[in-house]
Amino acid sequence: MQYRFFAGKGGVGKTSCAAATALREAERGADVLLVSTDPAHSLGDALGRALGPEARGVPVRGRGRLRALEMDADAALDRWIAAREPRLREIASRGTYLSREEIDRFFRLSLPGVDELVGLVELERLRRELEPERVIVDTAPTGHALRLLDTPALLAQLARVLDDMQEKHRQVASALAVGRYREDAEDALIAEIEGEARDARERLRDPERAAVRWVALPEALSVEETRDGLDALASMGVRVDEIVVNRVTPMPRARCARCEARIASERDAIGALLDRASAPVRLVPRLEGEPRGIDGLRALGEALGRDDHGRGLIATKTRATRPAPRARPAHPIGFVTDASLRLALFGGKGGVGKTSCAAAAAIAIAEQHPDRRVLLLSTDPAHSLGDALELRLDDEPRPVPGVEGRLDAREIDATAELARRKEEHARGVDAVFDALRGGSRLDPVLDRAIVHDLVDLAPPGIDELFSIVAILDALDDAYDLVIVDTAPWGHTERLLALPATVREWVKALLAVLLEYRGVIGLGGLAEDLVALSRSLGRVVETWRDPARTAFVPVTRAAALPRAETERLLGSLASRGMRVPSVIVVADDDRDGAPRCGPCARALADEADERRALRTGDAKMVRAPLLAVPPRGVRGLRAWAREWEVAR
């Protein structure tokens, strides 16, 4: 097995499981390379040591070897382009009407989605240069991990664009050489990229060389996302060799209302997963204490390697039913975010509860301000907002039943919107070239193919642009407040940087169109680009206006989420974004229910983590960590009534 990818919904423990597996295999004698491709790296936090883009040794017992690194995708892309830049430039100059200066401008642009674009290529480079026996990969959360695994299709598409450009040169050279054409270095580059795409596809589809280990939690939302992820991997032909259900609650040794409630809920979720599982299922118990550092990861690794796959965890019987929610009166939720704002973005590390927090806050605000029209919007490519609301959602806003106010909800389908825009522009390209038949200076067949390919070739992450456009449109569509459930932090940070990045793309594309103006005219594409540039400028202004926009980080009272939250707060401060509060989802003892020893110790540990979290000027809001996660309008409403300002 050359590659094993750990994938799944954010916050399920992918990083810990990947690190624990790598440590276990190294201590059994293997030479292992452990790599994080998540732009919001937490692998170093899990191992308890500083990591960077260069492989560093991790001490292990026995004769095995473990090296670890956190991938720097921008540096990896720069390295890949630098090795091929002269040939890429030559192909671009042969196949387009761009000047050398304009080609240079494109090479200086940042690429949205660079971590997904270059991830597989960089992994293969590392494997060849470092020669480990196996590579274990900690991926980004679901939607972005699936894009990473779809890299072969993007490489093949790039090779096709370059080949169409090179074909113009081949035809001219053949005409000048009376039908004879000799392949050159540029043809070799195209063949190289085609080979990389083919090899990557074959490697991922070979069950002897690559497999995915899917990590989930014994919770309804995680099970739903697991089903969707497994279906997507099956359509790619990628094998899932095991489904790891992490943090399964073991039967307590003493009376514990929280453990018993969790077990009852988890039994339902695990049963639903087993009914649909297309791979072996392993149950891993909730460990006492966070599996952090070598000793903590070693204990998790032992659980991941048990021969019984943890099946004894579902053989237990519960002694209690789920606790009934406590009835509490509604209270103003202004301590979370000012309801007079136009835009509130909820974000954080995957799995901390940001979707539930965004939904609960939206319900509370809509009911406390019935005069305001509120939209609850999900920009996470792996949506779970509909599951949290127990409502079927799609790309059209729809009212949320049961809310005593005006609340709509929507899950943005950015991929579908990108496909629609591509099709729209492709029709525009055909219309232009159809009008040029006859006296044009262009070769209609080749130039048409090249422009079509360029329209179709979009780096991963560009579809998130349409999430931004959708937010802006919602603000223009008479919504008084838009509450956004964002993707996990690494990709939300990319979303926040995207307007500036895309504006540079737009300026470069407009410059190209101006060069082509005398040949094909500007057409509707130029008008779209000008309108987009103006919209992106408005987005940046809106995000940086504290009277209109706020960002509400959501975190858990544990070491890894706390470390990432503090990095998140630093990034938001550097972008000039207002942070009125930080929601910490944590256990509390207000219910007075009996607790077992591990739950009592976990409560004390969480209190320590809350005290250690540095939130600056932002208020800390404590949302209780329920034994059974809240779902539906009634459950989310009741949960929001439990929130309180901690300090």
PDB file of N, CA, C and O in Angstrom, residues 27 41 51 85 188 194 218 288 293 300 346 349 360 415-416 429 435 439 445 455 459 461 475 500 518 601 635 641:
ATOM      1  N   GLU A  27       6.111   1.871  14.464  1.00  0.00           N
ATOM      2  CA  GLU A  27       6.625   1.112  15.609  1.00  0.00           C
ATOM      3  C   GLU A  27       6.544  -0.394  15.378  1.00  0.00           C
ATOM      4  O   GLU A  27       7.142  -1.163  16.128  1.00  0.00           O
ATOM      5  N   HIS A  41      -3.564  23.349   8.931  1.00  0.00           N
ATOM      6  CA  HIS A  41      -2.855  22.194   9.481  1.00  0.00           C
ATOM      7  C   HIS A  41      -3.017  22.097  11.002  1.00  0.00           C
ATOM      8  O   HIS A  41      -2.942  23.098  11.713  1.00  0.00           O
ATOM      9  N   LEU A  51       5.945  21.365  13.016  1.00  0.00           N
ATOM     10  CA  LEU A  51       6.149  20.777  11.692  1.00  0.00           C
ATOM     11  C   LEU A  51       6.134  21.877  10.647  1.00  0.00           C
ATOM     12  O   LEU A  51       5.585  22.962  10.865  1.00  0.00           O
ATOM     13  N   GLU A  85       8.321  26.058 -16.539  1.00  0.00           N
ATOM     14  CA  GLU A  85       7.874  27.380 -16.962  1.00  0.00           C
ATOM     15  C   GLU A  85       8.302  27.762 -18.376  1.00  0.00           C
ATOM     16  O   GLU A  85       7.468  28.266 -19.150  1.00  0.00           O
ATOM     17  N   ALA A 188       6.922  17.160 -25.472  1.00  0.00           N
ATOM     18  CA  ALA A 188       7.325  16.271 -24.382  1.00  0.00           C
ATOM     19  C   ALA A 188       6.664  16.680 -23.068  1.00  0.00           C
ATOM     20  O   ALA A 188       6.271  15.822 -22.262  1.00  0.00           O
ATOM     21  N   GLU A 194       0.158  14.521 -19.394  1.00  0.00           N
ATOM     22  CA  GLU A 194      -0.791  13.441 -19.672  1.00  0.00           C
ATOM     23  C   GLU A 194      -0.413  12.185 -18.892  1.00  0.00           C
ATOM     24  O   GLU A 194      -1.280  11.487 -18.342  1.00  0.00           O
ATOM     25  N   PRO A 218     -20.224   8.644  15.662  1.00  0.00           N
ATOM     26  CA  PRO A 218     -21.519   7.956  15.798  1.00  0.00           C
ATOM     27  C   PRO A 218     -22.651   8.957  16.008  1.00  0.00           C
ATOM     28  O   PRO A 218     -23.364   8.935  17.019  1.00  0.00           O
ATOM     29  N   GLU A 288     -10.272   8.459  27.288  1.00  0.00           N
ATOM     30  CA  GLU A 288     -10.240   9.454  28.356  1.00  0.00           C
ATOM     31  C   GLU A 288      -9.059  10.382  28.095  1.00  0.00           C
ATOM     32  O   GLU A 288      -7.906   9.960  28.044  1.00  0.00           O
ATOM     33  N   GLY A 293      -0.035  14.099  21.369  1.00  0.00           N
ATOM     34  CA  GLY A 293       1.311  13.694  21.739  1.00  0.00           C
ATOM     35  C   GLY A 293       1.510  12.211  21.485  1.00  0.00           C
ATOM     36  O   GLY A 293       0.569  11.462  21.211  1.00  0.00           O
ATOM     37  N   LEU A 300      -4.478   5.538  21.003  1.00  0.00           N
ATOM     38  CA  LEU A 300      -5.459   5.511  19.918  1.00  0.00           C
ATOM     39  C   LEU A 300      -5.072   4.497  18.860  1.00  0.00           C
ATOM     40  O   LEU A 300      -5.929   3.784  18.318  1.00  0.00           O
ATOM     41  N   PHE A 346     -20.341  32.367  10.507  1.00  0.00           N
ATOM     42  CA  PHE A 346     -19.978  31.443  11.585  1.00  0.00           C
ATOM     43  C   PHE A 346     -18.954  30.459  11.017  1.00  0.00           C
ATOM     44  O   PHE A 346     -19.190  29.832   9.981  1.00  0.00           O
ATOM     45  N   LYS A 349     -12.851  25.370  13.092  1.00  0.00           N
ATOM     46  CA  LYS A 349     -12.350  24.043  12.768  1.00  0.00           C
ATOM     47  C   LYS A 349     -13.528  23.106  12.523  1.00  0.00           C
ATOM     48  O   LYS A 349     -14.578  23.233  13.146  1.00  0.00           O
ATOM     49  N   ALA A 360     -28.891  27.621  15.098  1.00  0.00           N
ATOM     50  CA  ALA A 360     -29.551  28.020  16.345  1.00  0.00           C
ATOM     51  C   ALA A 360     -29.618  29.540  16.471  1.00  0.00           C
ATOM     52  O   ALA A 360     -30.638  30.104  16.885  1.00  0.00           O
ATOM     53  N   THR A 415     -20.839  24.189  -7.374  1.00  0.00           N
ATOM     54  CA  THR A 415     -20.392  23.392  -8.520  1.00  0.00           C
ATOM     55  C   THR A 415     -21.382  23.500  -9.669  1.00  0.00           C
ATOM     56  O   THR A 415     -21.000  23.669 -10.835  1.00  0.00           O
ATOM     57  N   ALA A 416     -22.669  23.417  -9.357  1.00  0.00           N
ATOM     58  CA  ALA A 416     -23.684  23.526 -10.401  1.00  0.00           C
ATOM     59  C   ALA A 416     -23.692  24.923 -11.007  1.00  0.00           C
ATOM     60  O   ALA A 416     -23.867  25.080 -12.224  1.00  0.00           O
ATOM     61  N   VAL A 429     -18.992  31.890 -26.733  1.00  0.00           N
ATOM     62  CA  VAL A 429     -17.813  31.661 -27.573  1.00  0.00           C
ATOM     63  C   VAL A 429     -18.232  31.157 -28.956  1.00  0.00           C
ATOM     64  O   VAL A 429     -17.754  31.632 -29.998  1.00  0.00           O
ATOM     65  N   ALA A 435     -19.931  33.966 -36.012  1.00  0.00           N
ATOM     66  CA  ALA A 435     -20.017  35.235 -36.723  1.00  0.00           C
ATOM     67  C   ALA A 435     -18.736  35.551 -37.486  1.00  0.00           C
ATOM     68  O   ALA A 435     -18.750  36.368 -38.410  1.00  0.00           O
ATOM     69  N   GLY A 439     -14.047  35.769 -43.308  1.00  0.00           N
ATOM     70  CA  GLY A 439     -12.888  36.643 -43.462  1.00  0.00           C
ATOM     71  C   GLY A 439     -12.048  36.816 -42.223  1.00  0.00           C
ATOM     72  O   GLY A 439     -11.258  37.751 -42.151  1.00  0.00           O
ATOM     73  N   VAL A 445     -11.311  26.623 -36.223  1.00  0.00           N
ATOM     74  CA  VAL A 445     -11.385  25.338 -35.536  1.00  0.00           C
ATOM     75  C   VAL A 445     -10.483  25.329 -34.308  1.00  0.00           C
ATOM     76  O   VAL A 445     -10.908  25.049 -33.189  1.00  0.00           O
ATOM     77  N   VAL A 455     -12.171  28.297 -21.151  1.00  0.00           N
ATOM     78  CA  VAL A 455     -13.392  28.535 -20.383  1.00  0.00           C
ATOM     79  C   VAL A 455     -13.664  27.362 -19.450  1.00  0.00           C
ATOM     80  O   VAL A 455     -14.090  27.528 -18.306  1.00  0.00           O
ATOM     81  N   PRO A 459      -9.410  26.191 -11.938  1.00  0.00           N
ATOM     82  CA  PRO A 459      -8.757  25.491 -10.822  1.00  0.00           C
ATOM     83  C   PRO A 459      -9.750  25.162  -9.731  1.00  0.00           C
ATOM     84  O   PRO A 459     -10.770  25.834  -9.577  1.00  0.00           O
ATOM     85  N   GLY A 461     -11.581  25.303  -6.351  1.00  0.00           N
ATOM     86  CA  GLY A 461     -11.729  26.454  -5.477  1.00  0.00           C
ATOM     87  C   GLY A 461     -12.381  27.640  -6.144  1.00  0.00           C
ATOM     88  O   GLY A 461     -12.938  28.498  -5.468  1.00  0.00           O
ATOM     89  N   LEU A 475     -27.881  39.761   0.018  1.00  0.00           N
ATOM     90  CA  LEU A 475     -27.970  41.067   0.661  1.00  0.00           C
ATOM     91  C   LEU A 475     -28.747  42.053  -0.208  1.00  0.00           C
ATOM     92  O   LEU A 475     -29.398  42.965   0.299  1.00  0.00           O
ATOM     93  N   ALA A 500      -9.938  39.296  -3.482  1.00  0.00           N
ATOM     94  CA  ALA A 500      -8.735  39.969  -3.973  1.00  0.00           C
ATOM     95  C   ALA A 500      -8.036  39.130  -5.040  1.00  0.00           C
ATOM     96  O   ALA A 500      -7.561  39.651  -6.059  1.00  0.00           O
ATOM     97  N   GLY A 518      -9.835  43.596 -31.413  1.00  0.00           N
ATOM     98  CA  GLY A 518      -9.841  43.840 -32.845  1.00  0.00           C
ATOM     99  C   GLY A 518     -10.108  42.597 -33.661  1.00  0.00           C
ATOM    100  O   GLY A 518     -10.406  42.684 -34.853  1.00  0.00           O
ATOM    101  N   ARG A 601     -13.852  14.060  34.920  1.00  0.00           N
ATOM    102  CA  ARG A 601     -12.513  14.558  34.590  1.00  0.00           C
ATOM    103  C   ARG A 601     -12.529  15.352  33.283  1.00  0.00           C
ATOM    104  O   ARG A 601     -11.825  16.362  33.142  1.00  0.00           O
ATOM    105  N   GLY A 635     -35.252  21.508  18.740  1.00  0.00           N
ATOM    106  CA  GLY A 635     -34.033  21.193  19.468  1.00  0.00           C
ATOM    107  C   GLY A 635     -33.027  22.324  19.435  1.00  0.00           C
ATOM    108  O   GLY A 635     -32.395  22.643  20.453  1.00  0.00           O
ATOM    109  N   ARG A 641     -31.256  28.671  23.916  1.00  0.00           N
ATOM    110  CA  ARG A 641     -31.681  29.274  25.180  1.00  0.00           C
ATOM    111  C   ARG A 641     -30.742  28.923  26.332  1.00  0.00           C
ATOM    112  O   ARG A 641     -30.804  29.534  27.400  1.00  0.00           O
TER     113      ARG A 641
END
